[in-house]
């Protein structure tokens, strides 16, 4: 086994050590909102409607991303199972067999 393969192997501690990129996306959205608003105002005042429309679309996208990021940040941390919770059983293949429901009158389904 190569050393690069050992480094890339999954250790199982990823959820405990993972860092959320939401704070970075928040700052990038704010930065983009500022520059898109500046471009919209500048191009509107200089009489360049095509560029102003492009900046308006970019402004709408950055504000939408800002709303999504703040919504997700307000949700807080999601539940992560601890080390004492076993992993899910792997799929053994095949589709589960569908069974008819019991009719409830004491007879067995066919």
Short mmCIF file of N, CA and C in Angstrom, two decimals:
data_model
loop_
_atom_site.label_atom_id
_atom_site.label_comp_id
_atom_site.label_asym_id
_atom_site.label_seq_id
_atom_site.Cartn_x
_atom_site.Cartn_y
_atom_site.Cartn_z
N UNK A 1 0.85 -1.17 0.00
CA UNK A 1 0.00 0.00 0.00
C UNK A 1 0.89 1.23 0.00
N UNK A 2 0.60 2.16 -0.88
CA UNK A 2 1.39 3.37 -0.98
C UNK A 2 1.06 4.34 0.15
N UNK A 3 2.01 5.22 0.42
CA UNK A 3 1.80 6.19 1.50
C UNK A 3 0.63 7.13 1.18
N UNK A 4 0.46 7.49 -0.09
CA UNK A 4 -0.64 8.38 -0.46
C UNK A 4 -1.99 7.71 -0.25
N UNK A 5 -2.03 6.38 -0.41
CA UNK A 5 -3.28 5.66 -0.18
C UNK A 5 -3.61 5.62 1.31
N UNK A 6 -2.60 5.54 2.15
CA UNK A 6 -2.82 5.51 3.59
C UNK A 6 -3.38 6.84 4.05
N UNK A 7 -2.87 7.93 3.53
CA UNK A 7 -3.33 9.25 3.92
C UNK A 7 -4.78 9.48 3.49
N UNK A 8 -5.15 8.96 2.32
CA UNK A 8 -6.48 9.19 1.79
C UNK A 8 -7.54 8.25 2.37
N UNK A 9 -7.13 7.28 3.18
CA UNK A 9 -8.10 6.33 3.72
C UNK A 9 -9.01 7.02 4.74
N UNK A 10 -10.20 6.55 4.82
CA UNK A 10 -11.17 7.08 5.76
C UNK A 10 -10.86 6.57 7.15
N UNK A 11 -10.84 7.49 8.11
CA UNK A 11 -10.51 7.10 9.48
C UNK A 11 -11.74 6.95 10.36
N UNK A 12 -12.85 7.55 9.95
CA UNK A 12 -14.07 7.49 10.76
C UNK A 12 -14.23 8.66 11.70
N UNK A 13 -13.22 9.53 11.77
CA UNK A 13 -13.32 10.69 12.67
C UNK A 13 -13.71 11.95 11.91
N UNK A 14 -14.09 11.84 10.65
CA UNK A 14 -14.38 13.01 9.84
C UNK A 14 -15.51 13.88 10.41
N UNK A 15 -16.65 13.33 10.84
CA UNK A 15 -17.69 14.21 11.38
C UNK A 15 -17.24 14.97 12.63
N UNK A 16 -16.36 14.37 13.43
CA UNK A 16 -15.91 15.04 14.64
C UNK A 16 -14.93 16.16 14.33
N UNK A 17 -14.17 16.04 13.23
CA UNK A 17 -13.16 17.04 12.92
C UNK A 17 -13.55 17.92 11.75
N UNK A 18 -14.72 17.73 11.16
CA UNK A 18 -15.12 18.50 9.98
C UNK A 18 -15.40 19.95 10.35
N UNK A 19 -15.07 20.85 9.44
CA UNK A 19 -15.32 22.28 9.64
C UNK A 19 -16.34 22.72 8.60
N UNK A 20 -17.28 23.53 9.00
CA UNK A 20 -18.31 23.99 8.09
C UNK A 20 -17.81 25.18 7.27
N UNK A 21 -18.08 25.19 5.96
CA UNK A 21 -17.67 26.32 5.13
C UNK A 21 -18.69 27.46 5.12
N UNK A 22 -19.68 27.41 5.99
CA UNK A 22 -20.74 28.42 5.95
C UNK A 22 -20.24 29.81 6.31
N UNK A 23 -19.33 29.91 7.26
CA UNK A 23 -18.83 31.23 7.63
C UNK A 23 -18.05 31.87 6.48
N UNK A 24 -17.29 31.06 5.76
CA UNK A 24 -16.57 31.55 4.59
C UNK A 24 -17.55 31.98 3.50
N UNK A 25 -18.58 31.18 3.27
CA UNK A 25 -19.59 31.55 2.28
C UNK A 25 -20.32 32.82 2.68
N UNK A 26 -20.53 33.03 3.98
CA UNK A 26 -21.16 34.25 4.45
C UNK A 26 -20.32 35.47 4.07
N UNK A 27 -19.03 35.41 4.35
CA UNK A 27 -18.16 36.55 4.04
C UNK A 27 -18.02 36.74 2.53
N UNK A 28 -17.94 35.67 1.77
CA UNK A 28 -17.87 35.81 0.32
C UNK A 28 -19.17 36.37 -0.25
N UNK A 29 -20.30 36.00 0.32
CA UNK A 29 -21.58 36.56 -0.12
C UNK A 29 -21.67 38.05 0.19
N UNK A 30 -21.21 38.43 1.36
CA UNK A 30 -21.20 39.86 1.70
C UNK A 30 -20.28 40.64 0.77
N UNK A 31 -19.10 40.09 0.50
CA UNK A 31 -18.15 40.73 -0.41
C UNK A 31 -18.76 40.86 -1.82
N UNK A 32 -19.37 39.80 -2.30
CA UNK A 32 -20.01 39.83 -3.62
C UNK A 32 -21.19 40.78 -3.66
N UNK A 33 -21.96 40.84 -2.59
CA UNK A 33 -23.10 41.76 -2.53
C UNK A 33 -22.61 43.21 -2.61
N UNK A 34 -21.55 43.51 -1.88
CA UNK A 34 -21.00 44.87 -1.91
C UNK A 34 -20.56 45.25 -3.32
N UNK A 35 -19.78 44.40 -3.98
CA UNK A 35 -19.26 44.73 -5.30
C UNK A 35 -20.34 44.72 -6.36
N UNK A 36 -21.31 43.84 -6.26
CA UNK A 36 -22.40 43.83 -7.24
C UNK A 36 -23.26 45.09 -7.09
N UNK A 37 -23.49 45.52 -5.86
CA UNK A 37 -24.24 46.76 -5.64
C UNK A 37 -23.46 47.96 -6.15
N UNK A 38 -22.15 47.98 -5.89
CA UNK A 38 -21.30 49.06 -6.39
C UNK A 38 -21.32 49.10 -7.92
N UNK A 39 -21.20 47.92 -8.55
CA UNK A 39 -21.23 47.86 -10.01
C UNK A 39 -22.57 48.28 -10.57
N UNK A 40 -23.64 47.88 -9.92
CA UNK A 40 -24.98 48.28 -10.36
C UNK A 40 -25.14 49.80 -10.34
N UNK A 41 -24.73 50.41 -9.24
CA UNK A 41 -24.83 51.87 -9.15
C UNK A 41 -23.91 52.57 -10.14
N UNK A 42 -22.68 52.10 -10.26
CA UNK A 42 -21.72 52.74 -11.16
C UNK A 42 -22.16 52.63 -12.61
N UNK A 43 -22.59 51.44 -13.03
CA UNK A 43 -23.00 51.28 -14.42
C UNK A 43 -24.34 51.97 -14.71
N UNK A 44 -25.19 52.07 -13.72
CA UNK A 44 -26.45 52.81 -13.92
C UNK A 44 -26.19 54.30 -14.11
N UNK A 45 -25.27 54.84 -13.33
CA UNK A 45 -24.97 56.27 -13.42
C UNK A 45 -24.18 56.63 -14.67
N UNK A 46 -23.40 55.70 -15.22
CA UNK A 46 -22.61 55.99 -16.42
C UNK A 46 -23.34 55.63 -17.71
N UNK A 47 -24.55 55.13 -17.61
CA UNK A 47 -25.35 54.86 -18.80
C UNK A 47 -25.00 53.57 -19.52
N UNK A 48 -24.66 52.54 -18.80
CA UNK A 48 -24.37 51.23 -19.38
C UNK A 48 -25.41 50.23 -18.88
N UNK A 49 -26.57 50.18 -19.54
CA UNK A 49 -27.67 49.34 -19.02
C UNK A 49 -27.37 47.85 -19.07
N UNK A 50 -26.62 47.36 -20.05
CA UNK A 50 -26.32 45.93 -20.12
C UNK A 50 -25.51 45.46 -18.93
N UNK A 51 -24.47 46.23 -18.60
CA UNK A 51 -23.64 45.89 -17.44
C UNK A 51 -24.41 46.07 -16.15
N UNK A 52 -25.29 47.04 -16.11
CA UNK A 52 -26.11 47.26 -14.90
C UNK A 52 -27.04 46.06 -14.67
N UNK A 53 -27.61 45.54 -15.74
CA UNK A 53 -28.48 44.36 -15.62
C UNK A 53 -27.67 43.15 -15.15
N UNK A 54 -26.46 43.00 -15.70
CA UNK A 54 -25.61 41.88 -15.27
C UNK A 54 -25.27 42.00 -13.79
N UNK A 55 -24.98 43.20 -13.33
CA UNK A 55 -24.69 43.40 -11.91
C UNK A 55 -25.94 43.19 -11.06
N UNK A 56 -27.11 43.54 -11.58
CA UNK A 56 -28.35 43.33 -10.84
C UNK A 56 -28.62 41.83 -10.67
N UNK A 57 -28.37 41.04 -11.72
CA UNK A 57 -28.54 39.58 -11.62
C UNK A 57 -27.55 39.01 -10.62
N UNK A 58 -26.30 39.47 -10.68
CA UNK A 58 -25.30 39.01 -9.73
C UNK A 58 -25.67 39.41 -8.30
N UNK A 59 -26.21 40.60 -8.15
CA UNK A 59 -26.65 41.05 -6.83
C UNK A 59 -27.77 40.16 -6.29
N UNK A 60 -28.71 39.81 -7.15
CA UNK A 60 -29.80 38.93 -6.72
C UNK A 60 -29.26 37.56 -6.29
N UNK A 61 -28.29 37.02 -7.02
CA UNK A 61 -27.72 35.73 -6.66
C UNK A 61 -26.94 35.79 -5.35
N UNK A 62 -26.20 36.86 -5.14
CA UNK A 62 -25.44 36.95 -3.89
C UNK A 62 -26.36 37.15 -2.69
N UNK A 63 -27.43 37.91 -2.87
CA UNK A 63 -28.39 38.09 -1.76
C UNK A 63 -29.10 36.77 -1.48
N UNK A 64 -29.44 36.02 -2.52
CA UNK A 64 -30.07 34.72 -2.31
C UNK A 64 -29.12 33.78 -1.57
N UNK A 65 -27.85 33.75 -1.96
CA UNK A 65 -26.88 32.91 -1.27
C UNK A 65 -26.71 33.37 0.18
N UNK A 66 -26.73 34.67 0.40
CA UNK A 66 -26.63 35.20 1.76
C UNK A 66 -27.80 34.73 2.62
N UNK A 67 -28.99 34.72 2.04
CA UNK A 67 -30.17 34.24 2.78
C UNK A 67 -30.07 32.74 3.09
N UNK A 68 -29.62 31.96 2.12
CA UNK A 68 -29.48 30.51 2.34
C UNK A 68 -28.44 30.23 3.42
N UNK A 69 -27.32 30.94 3.37
CA UNK A 69 -26.26 30.72 4.35
C UNK A 69 -26.73 31.09 5.75
N UNK A 70 -27.39 32.23 5.90
CA UNK A 70 -27.86 32.61 7.23
C UNK A 70 -28.93 31.65 7.74
N UNK A 71 -29.78 31.15 6.85
CA UNK A 71 -30.79 30.17 7.26
C UNK A 71 -30.12 28.91 7.79
N UNK A 72 -29.11 28.43 7.06
CA UNK A 72 -28.43 27.21 7.49
C UNK A 72 -27.61 27.42 8.75
N UNK A 73 -27.05 28.60 8.92
CA UNK A 73 -26.30 28.87 10.14
C UNK A 73 -27.23 28.93 11.35
N UNK A 74 -28.43 29.44 11.16
CA UNK A 74 -29.39 29.51 12.26
C UNK A 74 -29.94 28.14 12.63
N UNK A 75 -29.87 27.18 11.71
CA UNK A 75 -30.32 25.82 12.02
C UNK A 75 -29.45 25.18 13.09
N UNK A 76 -28.21 25.57 13.14
CA UNK A 76 -27.30 25.02 14.13
C UNK A 76 -26.73 23.69 13.69
N UNK A 77 -26.00 23.08 14.59
CA UNK A 77 -25.36 21.80 14.29
C UNK A 77 -26.41 20.71 14.19
N UNK A 78 -26.24 19.85 13.24
CA UNK A 78 -27.15 18.73 13.07
C UNK A 78 -26.64 17.55 13.90
N UNK A 79 -27.54 16.65 14.20
CA UNK A 79 -27.19 15.50 15.03
C UNK A 79 -26.16 14.64 14.33
N UNK A 80 -25.10 14.31 15.01
CA UNK A 80 -24.10 13.36 14.53
C UNK A 80 -24.01 12.24 15.57
N UNK A 81 -24.19 10.99 15.16
CA UNK A 81 -24.11 9.91 16.13
C UNK A 81 -22.70 9.77 16.68
N UNK A 82 -22.60 9.33 17.92
CA UNK A 82 -21.31 9.15 18.56
C UNK A 82 -20.65 7.85 18.17
N UNK A 83 -19.53 7.57 18.79
CA UNK A 83 -18.78 6.35 18.47
C UNK A 83 -19.50 5.10 18.95
N UNK A 84 -20.41 5.24 19.92
CA UNK A 84 -21.10 4.07 20.44
C UNK A 84 -22.26 3.63 19.54
N UNK A 85 -22.63 4.42 18.54
CA UNK A 85 -23.71 4.06 17.63
C UNK A 85 -23.11 3.28 16.46
N UNK A 86 -23.55 2.04 16.26
CA UNK A 86 -22.96 1.23 15.18
C UNK A 86 -23.40 1.77 13.82
N UNK A 87 -22.60 1.50 12.78
CA UNK A 87 -22.98 1.95 11.43
C UNK A 87 -24.18 1.16 10.92
N UNK A 88 -24.79 1.66 9.86
CA UNK A 88 -25.91 0.97 9.25
C UNK A 88 -25.47 -0.36 8.67
N UNK A 89 -26.38 -1.31 8.68
CA UNK A 89 -26.09 -2.59 8.05
C UNK A 89 -25.97 -2.38 6.54
N UNK A 90 -24.98 -2.99 5.90
CA UNK A 90 -24.85 -2.81 4.45
C UNK A 90 -25.97 -3.50 3.71
N UNK A 91 -26.24 -3.00 2.53
CA UNK A 91 -27.26 -3.59 1.67
C UNK A 91 -26.75 -4.93 1.16
N UNK A 92 -27.53 -5.97 1.35
CA UNK A 92 -27.11 -7.31 0.94
C UNK A 92 -27.51 -7.61 -0.50
N UNK A 93 -28.02 -6.63 -1.19
CA UNK A 93 -28.39 -6.81 -2.59
C UNK A 93 -29.82 -7.28 -2.74
N UNK A 94 -30.32 -7.09 -3.93
CA UNK A 94 -31.68 -7.52 -4.22
C UNK A 94 -32.71 -6.55 -3.68
N UNK A 95 -33.88 -6.64 -4.22
CA UNK A 95 -34.97 -5.80 -3.77
C UNK A 95 -35.74 -6.52 -2.68
N UNK A 96 -36.26 -5.80 -1.70
CA UNK A 96 -37.08 -6.46 -0.68
C UNK A 96 -38.37 -6.98 -1.31
N UNK A 97 -38.79 -8.13 -0.82
CA UNK A 97 -40.01 -8.73 -1.34
C UNK A 97 -41.22 -8.01 -0.77
N UNK A 98 -42.15 -7.68 -1.64
CA UNK A 98 -43.37 -7.02 -1.21
C UNK A 98 -44.34 -8.08 -0.72
N UNK A 99 -44.94 -7.82 0.43
CA UNK A 99 -45.93 -8.75 0.97
C UNK A 99 -47.27 -8.04 1.06
N UNK A 100 -48.30 -8.79 0.79
CA UNK A 100 -49.64 -8.22 0.95
C UNK A 100 -49.94 -8.07 2.43
N UNK A 101 -50.67 -7.03 2.76
CA UNK A 101 -51.02 -6.86 4.18
C UNK A 101 -52.00 -7.93 4.64
N UNK A 102 -51.95 -8.21 5.91
CA UNK A 102 -52.87 -9.17 6.51
C UNK A 102 -54.27 -8.62 6.42
N UNK A 103 -55.24 -9.41 5.89
CA UNK A 103 -56.61 -8.88 5.76
C UNK A 103 -57.27 -8.55 7.09
N UNK A 104 -56.78 -9.10 8.18
CA UNK A 104 -57.34 -8.76 9.48
C UNK A 104 -58.55 -9.58 9.88
N UNK A 105 -59.01 -10.48 9.03
CA UNK A 105 -60.19 -11.27 9.37
C UNK A 105 -59.82 -12.68 9.82
N UNK A 106 -58.55 -12.92 10.14
CA UNK A 106 -58.13 -14.22 10.63
C UNK A 106 -57.64 -15.15 9.54
N UNK A 107 -57.84 -14.81 8.29
CA UNK A 107 -57.34 -15.66 7.20
C UNK A 107 -55.94 -15.19 6.82
N UNK A 108 -55.20 -16.13 6.26
CA UNK A 108 -53.87 -15.77 5.82
C UNK A 108 -53.92 -15.18 4.40
N UNK A 109 -53.03 -14.22 4.13
CA UNK A 109 -53.01 -13.71 2.75
C UNK A 109 -52.45 -14.76 1.81
N UNK A 110 -52.84 -14.73 0.57
CA UNK A 110 -52.37 -15.75 -0.38
C UNK A 110 -50.88 -15.65 -0.65
#
